[in-house]
Short mmCIF file of C-alpha atoms and ligand atoms in Angstrom, two decimals:
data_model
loop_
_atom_site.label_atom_id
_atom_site.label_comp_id
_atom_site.label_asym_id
_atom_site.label_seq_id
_atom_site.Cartn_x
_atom_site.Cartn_y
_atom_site.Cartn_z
CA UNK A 1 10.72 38.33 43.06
CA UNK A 2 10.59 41.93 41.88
CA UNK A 3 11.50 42.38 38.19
CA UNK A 4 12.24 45.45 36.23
CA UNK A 5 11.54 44.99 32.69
CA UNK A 6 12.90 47.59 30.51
CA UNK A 7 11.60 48.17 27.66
CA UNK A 8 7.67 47.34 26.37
CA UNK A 9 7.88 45.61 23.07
CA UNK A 10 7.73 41.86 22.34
CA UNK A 11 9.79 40.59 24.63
CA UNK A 12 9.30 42.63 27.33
CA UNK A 13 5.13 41.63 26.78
CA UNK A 14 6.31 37.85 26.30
CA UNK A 15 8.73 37.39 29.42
CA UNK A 16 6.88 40.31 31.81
CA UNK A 17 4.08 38.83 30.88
CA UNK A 18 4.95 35.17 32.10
CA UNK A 19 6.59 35.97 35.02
CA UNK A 20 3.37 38.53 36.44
CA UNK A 21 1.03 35.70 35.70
CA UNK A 22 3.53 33.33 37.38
CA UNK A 23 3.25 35.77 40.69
CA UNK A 24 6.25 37.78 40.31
CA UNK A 25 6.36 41.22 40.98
CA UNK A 26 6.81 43.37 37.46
CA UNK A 27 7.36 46.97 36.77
CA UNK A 28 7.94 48.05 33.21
CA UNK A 29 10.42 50.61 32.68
CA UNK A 30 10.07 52.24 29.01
CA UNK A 31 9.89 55.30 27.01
CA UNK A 32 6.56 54.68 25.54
CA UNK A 33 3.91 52.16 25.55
CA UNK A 34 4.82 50.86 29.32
CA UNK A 35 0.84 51.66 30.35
CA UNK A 36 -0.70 49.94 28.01
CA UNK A 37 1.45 47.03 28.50
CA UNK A 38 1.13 46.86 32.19
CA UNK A 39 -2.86 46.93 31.59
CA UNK A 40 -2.33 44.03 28.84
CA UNK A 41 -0.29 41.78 31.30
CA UNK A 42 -2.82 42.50 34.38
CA UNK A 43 -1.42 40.65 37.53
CA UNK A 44 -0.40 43.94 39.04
CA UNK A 45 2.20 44.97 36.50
CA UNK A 46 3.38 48.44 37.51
CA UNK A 47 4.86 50.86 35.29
CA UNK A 48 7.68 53.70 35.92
CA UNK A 49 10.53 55.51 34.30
CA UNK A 50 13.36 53.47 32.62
CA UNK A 51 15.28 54.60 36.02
CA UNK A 52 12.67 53.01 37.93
CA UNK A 53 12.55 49.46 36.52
CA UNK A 54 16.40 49.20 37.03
CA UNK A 55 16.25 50.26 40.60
CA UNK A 56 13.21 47.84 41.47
CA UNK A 57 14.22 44.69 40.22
CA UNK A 58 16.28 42.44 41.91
CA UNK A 59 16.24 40.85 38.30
CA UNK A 60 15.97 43.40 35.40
CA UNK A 61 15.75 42.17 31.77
CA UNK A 62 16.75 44.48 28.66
CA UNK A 63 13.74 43.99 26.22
CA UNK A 64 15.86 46.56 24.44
CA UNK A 65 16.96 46.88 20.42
CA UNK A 66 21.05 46.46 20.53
CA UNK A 67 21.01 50.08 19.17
CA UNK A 68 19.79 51.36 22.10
CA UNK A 69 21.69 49.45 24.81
CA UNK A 70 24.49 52.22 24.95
CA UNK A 71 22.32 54.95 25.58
CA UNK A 72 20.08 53.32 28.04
CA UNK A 73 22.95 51.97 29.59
CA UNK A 74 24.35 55.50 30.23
CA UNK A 75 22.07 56.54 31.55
CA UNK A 76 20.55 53.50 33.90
CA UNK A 77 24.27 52.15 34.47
CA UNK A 78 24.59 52.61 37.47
CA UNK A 79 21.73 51.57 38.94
CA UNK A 80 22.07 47.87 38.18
CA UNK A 81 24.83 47.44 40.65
CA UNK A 82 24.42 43.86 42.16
CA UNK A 83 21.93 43.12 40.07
CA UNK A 84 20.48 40.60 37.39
CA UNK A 85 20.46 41.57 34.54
CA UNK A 86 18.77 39.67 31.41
CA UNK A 87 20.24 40.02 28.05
CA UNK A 88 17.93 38.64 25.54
CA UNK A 89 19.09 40.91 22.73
CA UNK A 90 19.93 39.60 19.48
CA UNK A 91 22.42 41.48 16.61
CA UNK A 92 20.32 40.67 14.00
CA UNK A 93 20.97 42.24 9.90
CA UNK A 94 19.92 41.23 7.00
CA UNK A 95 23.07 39.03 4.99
CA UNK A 96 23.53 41.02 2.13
CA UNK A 97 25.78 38.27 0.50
CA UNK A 98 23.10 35.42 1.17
CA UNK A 99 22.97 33.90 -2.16
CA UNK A 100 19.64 34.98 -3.78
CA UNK A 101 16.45 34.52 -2.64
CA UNK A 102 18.37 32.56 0.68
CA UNK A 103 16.94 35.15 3.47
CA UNK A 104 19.57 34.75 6.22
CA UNK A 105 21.09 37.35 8.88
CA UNK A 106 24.09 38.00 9.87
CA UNK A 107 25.96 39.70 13.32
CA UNK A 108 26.15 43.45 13.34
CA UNK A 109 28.15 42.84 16.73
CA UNK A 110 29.57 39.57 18.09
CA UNK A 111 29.64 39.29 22.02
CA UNK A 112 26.73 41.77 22.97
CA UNK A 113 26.58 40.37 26.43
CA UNK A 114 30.09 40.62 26.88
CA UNK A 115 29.78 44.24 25.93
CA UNK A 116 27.26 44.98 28.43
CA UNK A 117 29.46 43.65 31.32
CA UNK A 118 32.01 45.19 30.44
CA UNK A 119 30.05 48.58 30.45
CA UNK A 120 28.33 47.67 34.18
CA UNK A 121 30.91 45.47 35.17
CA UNK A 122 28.86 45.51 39.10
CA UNK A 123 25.75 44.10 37.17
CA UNK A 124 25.86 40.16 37.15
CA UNK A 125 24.66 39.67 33.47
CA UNK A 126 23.02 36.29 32.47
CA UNK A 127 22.44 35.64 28.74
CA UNK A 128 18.90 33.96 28.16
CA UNK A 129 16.19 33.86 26.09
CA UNK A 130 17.50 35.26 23.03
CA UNK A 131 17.11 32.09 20.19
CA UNK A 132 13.41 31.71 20.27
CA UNK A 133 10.94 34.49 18.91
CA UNK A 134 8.60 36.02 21.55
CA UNK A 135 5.50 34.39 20.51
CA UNK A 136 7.24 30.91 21.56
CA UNK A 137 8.49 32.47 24.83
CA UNK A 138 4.26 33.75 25.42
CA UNK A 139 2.54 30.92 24.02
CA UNK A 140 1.06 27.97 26.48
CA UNK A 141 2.65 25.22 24.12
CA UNK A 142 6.41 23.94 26.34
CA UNK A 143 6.61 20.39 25.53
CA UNK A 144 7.22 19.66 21.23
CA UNK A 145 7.52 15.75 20.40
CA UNK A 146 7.71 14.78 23.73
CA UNK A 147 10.74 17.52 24.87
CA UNK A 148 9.99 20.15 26.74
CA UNK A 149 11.28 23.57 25.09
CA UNK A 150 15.15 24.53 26.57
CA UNK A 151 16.63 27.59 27.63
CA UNK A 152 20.23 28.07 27.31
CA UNK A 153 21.88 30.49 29.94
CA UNK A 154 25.03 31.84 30.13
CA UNK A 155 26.58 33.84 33.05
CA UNK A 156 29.69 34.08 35.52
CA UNK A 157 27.93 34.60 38.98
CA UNK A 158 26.35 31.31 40.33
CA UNK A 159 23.63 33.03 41.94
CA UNK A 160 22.40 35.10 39.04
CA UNK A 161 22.40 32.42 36.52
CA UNK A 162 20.21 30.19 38.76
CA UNK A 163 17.77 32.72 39.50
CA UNK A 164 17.16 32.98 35.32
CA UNK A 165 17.09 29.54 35.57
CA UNK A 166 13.98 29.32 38.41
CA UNK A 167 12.60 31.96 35.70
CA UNK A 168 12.72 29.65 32.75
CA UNK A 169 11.18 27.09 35.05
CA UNK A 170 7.93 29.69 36.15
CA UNK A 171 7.60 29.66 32.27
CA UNK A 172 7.46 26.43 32.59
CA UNK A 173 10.59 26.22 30.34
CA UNK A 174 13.58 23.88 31.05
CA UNK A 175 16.49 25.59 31.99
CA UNK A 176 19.96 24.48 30.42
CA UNK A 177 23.69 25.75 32.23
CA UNK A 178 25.43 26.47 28.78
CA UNK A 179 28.84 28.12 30.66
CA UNK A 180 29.98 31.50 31.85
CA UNK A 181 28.91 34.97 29.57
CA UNK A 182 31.96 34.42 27.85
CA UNK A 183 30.25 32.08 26.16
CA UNK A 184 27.10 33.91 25.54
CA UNK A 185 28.38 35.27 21.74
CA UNK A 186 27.48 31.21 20.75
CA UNK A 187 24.01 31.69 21.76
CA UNK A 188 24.28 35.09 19.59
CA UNK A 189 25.47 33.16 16.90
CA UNK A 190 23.66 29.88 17.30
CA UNK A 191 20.56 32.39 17.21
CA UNK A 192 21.41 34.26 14.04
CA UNK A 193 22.07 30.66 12.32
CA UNK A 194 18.95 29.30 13.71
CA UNK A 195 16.79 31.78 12.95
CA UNK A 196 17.78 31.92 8.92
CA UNK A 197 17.47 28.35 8.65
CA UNK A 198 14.17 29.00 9.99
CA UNK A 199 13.20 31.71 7.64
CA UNK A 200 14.82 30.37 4.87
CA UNK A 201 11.85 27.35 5.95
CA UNK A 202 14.40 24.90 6.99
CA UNK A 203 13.64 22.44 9.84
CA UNK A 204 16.16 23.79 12.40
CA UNK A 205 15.71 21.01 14.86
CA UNK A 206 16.16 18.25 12.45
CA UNK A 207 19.97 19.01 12.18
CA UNK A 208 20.75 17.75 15.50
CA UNK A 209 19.92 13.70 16.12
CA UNK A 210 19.01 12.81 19.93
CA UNK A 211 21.04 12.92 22.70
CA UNK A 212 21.65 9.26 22.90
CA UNK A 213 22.14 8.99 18.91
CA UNK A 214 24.92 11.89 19.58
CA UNK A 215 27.91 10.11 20.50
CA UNK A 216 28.95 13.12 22.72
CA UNK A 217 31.50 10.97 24.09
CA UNK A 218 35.08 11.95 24.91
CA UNK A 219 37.57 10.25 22.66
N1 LIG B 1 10.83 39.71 19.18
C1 LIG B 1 11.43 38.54 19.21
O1 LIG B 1 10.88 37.53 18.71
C2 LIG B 1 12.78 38.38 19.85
C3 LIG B 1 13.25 37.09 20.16
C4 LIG B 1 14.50 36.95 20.78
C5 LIG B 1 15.25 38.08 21.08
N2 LIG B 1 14.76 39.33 20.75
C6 LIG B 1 15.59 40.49 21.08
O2 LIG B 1 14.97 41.13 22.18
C7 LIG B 1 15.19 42.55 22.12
C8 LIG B 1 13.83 43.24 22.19
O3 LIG B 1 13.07 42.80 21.08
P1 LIG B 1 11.52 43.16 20.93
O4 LIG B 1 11.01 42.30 19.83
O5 LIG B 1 10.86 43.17 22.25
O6 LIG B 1 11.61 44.66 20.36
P2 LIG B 1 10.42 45.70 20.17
O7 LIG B 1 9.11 44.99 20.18
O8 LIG B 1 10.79 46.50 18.99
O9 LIG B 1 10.51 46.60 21.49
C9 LIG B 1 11.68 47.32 21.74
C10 LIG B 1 11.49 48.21 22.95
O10 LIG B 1 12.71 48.98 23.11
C11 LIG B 1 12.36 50.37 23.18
N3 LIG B 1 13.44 51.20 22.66
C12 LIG B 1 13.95 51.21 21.41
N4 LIG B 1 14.93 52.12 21.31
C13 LIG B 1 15.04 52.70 22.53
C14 LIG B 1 15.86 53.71 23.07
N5 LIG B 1 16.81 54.31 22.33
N6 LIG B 1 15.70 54.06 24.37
C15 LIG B 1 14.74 53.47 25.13
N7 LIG B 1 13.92 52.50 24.67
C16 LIG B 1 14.07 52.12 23.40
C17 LIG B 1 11.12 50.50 22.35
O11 LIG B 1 10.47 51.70 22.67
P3 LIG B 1 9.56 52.46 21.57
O12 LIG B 1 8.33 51.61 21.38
O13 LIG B 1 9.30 53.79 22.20
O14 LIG B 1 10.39 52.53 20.32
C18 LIG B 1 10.36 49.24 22.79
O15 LIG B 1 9.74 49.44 24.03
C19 LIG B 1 15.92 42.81 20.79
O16 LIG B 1 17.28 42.95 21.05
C20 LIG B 1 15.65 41.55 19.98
O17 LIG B 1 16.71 41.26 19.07
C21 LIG B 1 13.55 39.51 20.16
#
């Protein structure tokens, strides 16, 4: 599949990086650093104008800051027409009312993925990949105490939300249907909660039991 990666960063190294190795066509799209990227991931990885990586890929993921999203947007808009388009982006600030020495974050904005739809409303955008840090999403290690690592999407069009789920799988990820992008501003939220119990060097993971030790019955 050809994907446009815009963007050079973290993510864009993490997730580009997977998918070239995983045989997928990748051109980087970015305003600096896209060369040296492309000749870090190998496998091909092409590099172009921002422009560029919207109009190649079928998929194209926005390794973006949420600061920039409106002016890239402008100006790359319309070229994702009918296309897939990743939003891994995360909201993130510092919570200045975190009781002291607590490091937590809060939301600067609370539906980013809705916002992007709503500003290329042809695009079909999938939320994905935006709870773990990119050194998860690059390393080899999937499977932790016997589960293999999840990937919660959310999207509206069928077809776009299981092609980022055949992505999560070429990571070698497991891919989980979490609802349409209404939904996405939970996986914005469960990220900014996750991510301060993390720092704050809580065990995120151990707040949830099993599956079977849920009782995620219906009453
Ligand atoms: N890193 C993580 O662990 C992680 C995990 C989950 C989600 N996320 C989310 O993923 C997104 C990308 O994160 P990242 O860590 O990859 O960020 P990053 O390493 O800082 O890279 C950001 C990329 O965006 C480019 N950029 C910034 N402002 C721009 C603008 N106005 N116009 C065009 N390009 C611009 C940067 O270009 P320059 O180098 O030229 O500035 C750089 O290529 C963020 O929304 C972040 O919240 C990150």
């Amino acid at each position: 599949m050809r994907i446009g990666i815009i963007g050079a960063g973290a993510m864009a190294k993490a997730l580009g990086g997977g998918w070239a190795a995983a045989g997928h066509e990748v051109l980087i799209g970015a305003r600096s650093r896209a060369d040296a990227l492309a000749a870090t991931i190998g496998y091909g990885a092409r590099t172009g104008s921002i422009g560029a990586a919207a109009e190649f890929g079928a998929v194209v993921l926005l390794a973006l800051p949420v600061s920039a999203l409106d002016e890239v947007l402008d100006e790359i808009g319309g070229r994702l027409a009918g296309r897939t388009v990743i939003d891994c982006t995360n909201a993130f600030l510092p919570d200045e009312a975190a009781p002291e020495a607590v490091p937590a974050f809060v939301l600067s904005e609370e539906a980013v993925a809705a916002r992007i739809a709503a500003t290329v409303p042809e695009a079909h955008v999938v939320k994905a990949f935006n709870i773990c840090a990119a050194e998860v999403w690059e390393s080899e290690t999937r499977v932790f105490e016997d589960r293999r690592l999840a990937v919660p999407i959310c999207g509206d069009d069928a077809a776009a939300v299981e092609q980022v789920a055949a992505l999560a799988q070429d990571l070698k990820l497991q891919p989980i249907s979490a609802g349409g992008l209404h939904r996405a501003k939970y996986l914005e939220a469960t990220s900014v909660f996750t991510v301060g119990l993390w720092f704050s060097g809580a065990d995120a993971r151990a707040i949830f039991p099993p599956l079977d030790a849920a009782f995620a019955v219906a009453d």
